[in-house]
Amino acid sequence: MKSNFQIDYFSDSKYEYLTIEISFKGQVLCQLNKDKGVNNIEIELFYDSRLLEEVIFKFPLDEFLDVLHIVKKDLISIK
């Protein structure tokens, strides 16, 4: 089964370090940053204000947790 999640790495001027954005079916879902350290990674959730088209944000919890785990490991390893 192909995942509907997409992971994008980018530099956001609001943050000192690289951030990672997670999208679902092309819609931005959240952004993670490690500006407060690797033990205090923050997640910012996005909702209606960033919707480009109607997408139902309903997906398997385990799949989303797997994506979050991957992103967290990547964020920690990026210097």
Coordinates of C-alpha atoms in Angstrom, one line a residue:
M1 CA 0.0 0.0 0.0
K2 CA 1.4 3.4 -1.0
S3 CA 1.5 6.0 1.7
N4 CA -0.3 9.3 1.3
F5 CA 2.3 11.0 3.5
Q6 CA 5.1 13.2 2.2
I7 CA 8.1 14.4 4.1
D8 CA 9.8 17.7 3.1
Y9 CA 13.0 19.1 4.6
F10 CA 13.5 22.8 4.4
S11 CA 14.9 25.9 6.0
D12 CA 12.3 28.1 7.6
S13 CA 13.5 31.6 8.6
K14 CA 11.5 31.3 11.8
Y15 CA 13.8 28.6 13.0
E16 CA 17.5 28.3 13.6
Y17 CA 17.8 24.7 12.4
L18 CA 16.3 22.8 9.4
T19 CA 12.6 21.9 9.9
I20 CA 10.6 19.0 8.5
E21 CA 7.1 19.3 7.2
I22 CA 4.7 16.4 6.9
S23 CA 1.9 16.5 4.2
F24 CA -1.0 14.2 3.7
K25 CA -2.5 13.9 0.2
G26 CA -0.6 17.1 -0.8
Q27 CA -1.9 19.1 2.1
V28 CA 0.4 20.4 4.8
L29 CA -0.4 18.6 8.1
C30 CA 2.4 19.7 10.5
Q31 CA 5.9 21.0 10.8
L32 CA 8.6 19.8 13.3
N33 CA 11.6 21.7 14.6
K34 CA 14.4 21.1 17.1
D35 CA 15.2 24.7 18.1
K36 CA 14.7 23.8 21.7
G37 CA 17.0 20.8 21.5
V38 CA 16.6 17.2 20.4
N39 CA 14.9 16.3 23.7
N40 CA 12.3 19.0 23.1
I41 CA 11.3 18.6 19.5
E42 CA 8.2 20.7 18.7
I43 CA 5.3 19.9 16.4
E44 CA 3.1 22.6 14.9
L45 CA -0.2 21.4 13.5
F46 CA -1.8 23.1 10.5
Y47 CA -5.5 23.0 9.7
D48 CA -8.1 25.0 7.6
S49 CA -5.8 28.0 7.0
R50 CA -3.5 25.9 4.8
L51 CA -6.0 23.8 2.9
L52 CA -5.6 24.0 -0.9
E53 CA -8.5 21.7 -1.5
E54 CA -10.9 19.5 0.5
V55 CA -9.0 16.6 2.0
I56 CA -10.3 14.4 4.8
F57 CA -7.5 14.1 7.3
K58 CA -8.3 10.5 8.3
F59 CA -5.5 7.9 8.2
P60 CA -4.2 4.9 10.1
L61 CA -2.7 5.9 13.4
D62 CA 0.2 3.4 13.1
E63 CA 1.1 4.8 9.7
F64 CA 1.2 8.4 11.1
L65 CA 3.2 7.3 14.1
D66 CA 5.7 5.6 11.8
V67 CA 6.1 8.8 9.8
L68 CA 6.6 10.8 13.0
H69 CA 9.2 8.4 14.2
I70 CA 11.1 8.6 10.9
V71 CA 10.9 12.4 11.0
K72 CA 12.1 12.6 14.6
K73 CA 15.1 10.4 13.9
D74 CA 16.0 12.5 10.8
L75 CA 15.6 15.7 12.7
I76 CA 17.9 14.5 15.5
S77 CA 20.6 13.3 13.0
I78 CA 20.6 16.6 10.9
K79 CA 23.4 18.9 12.1

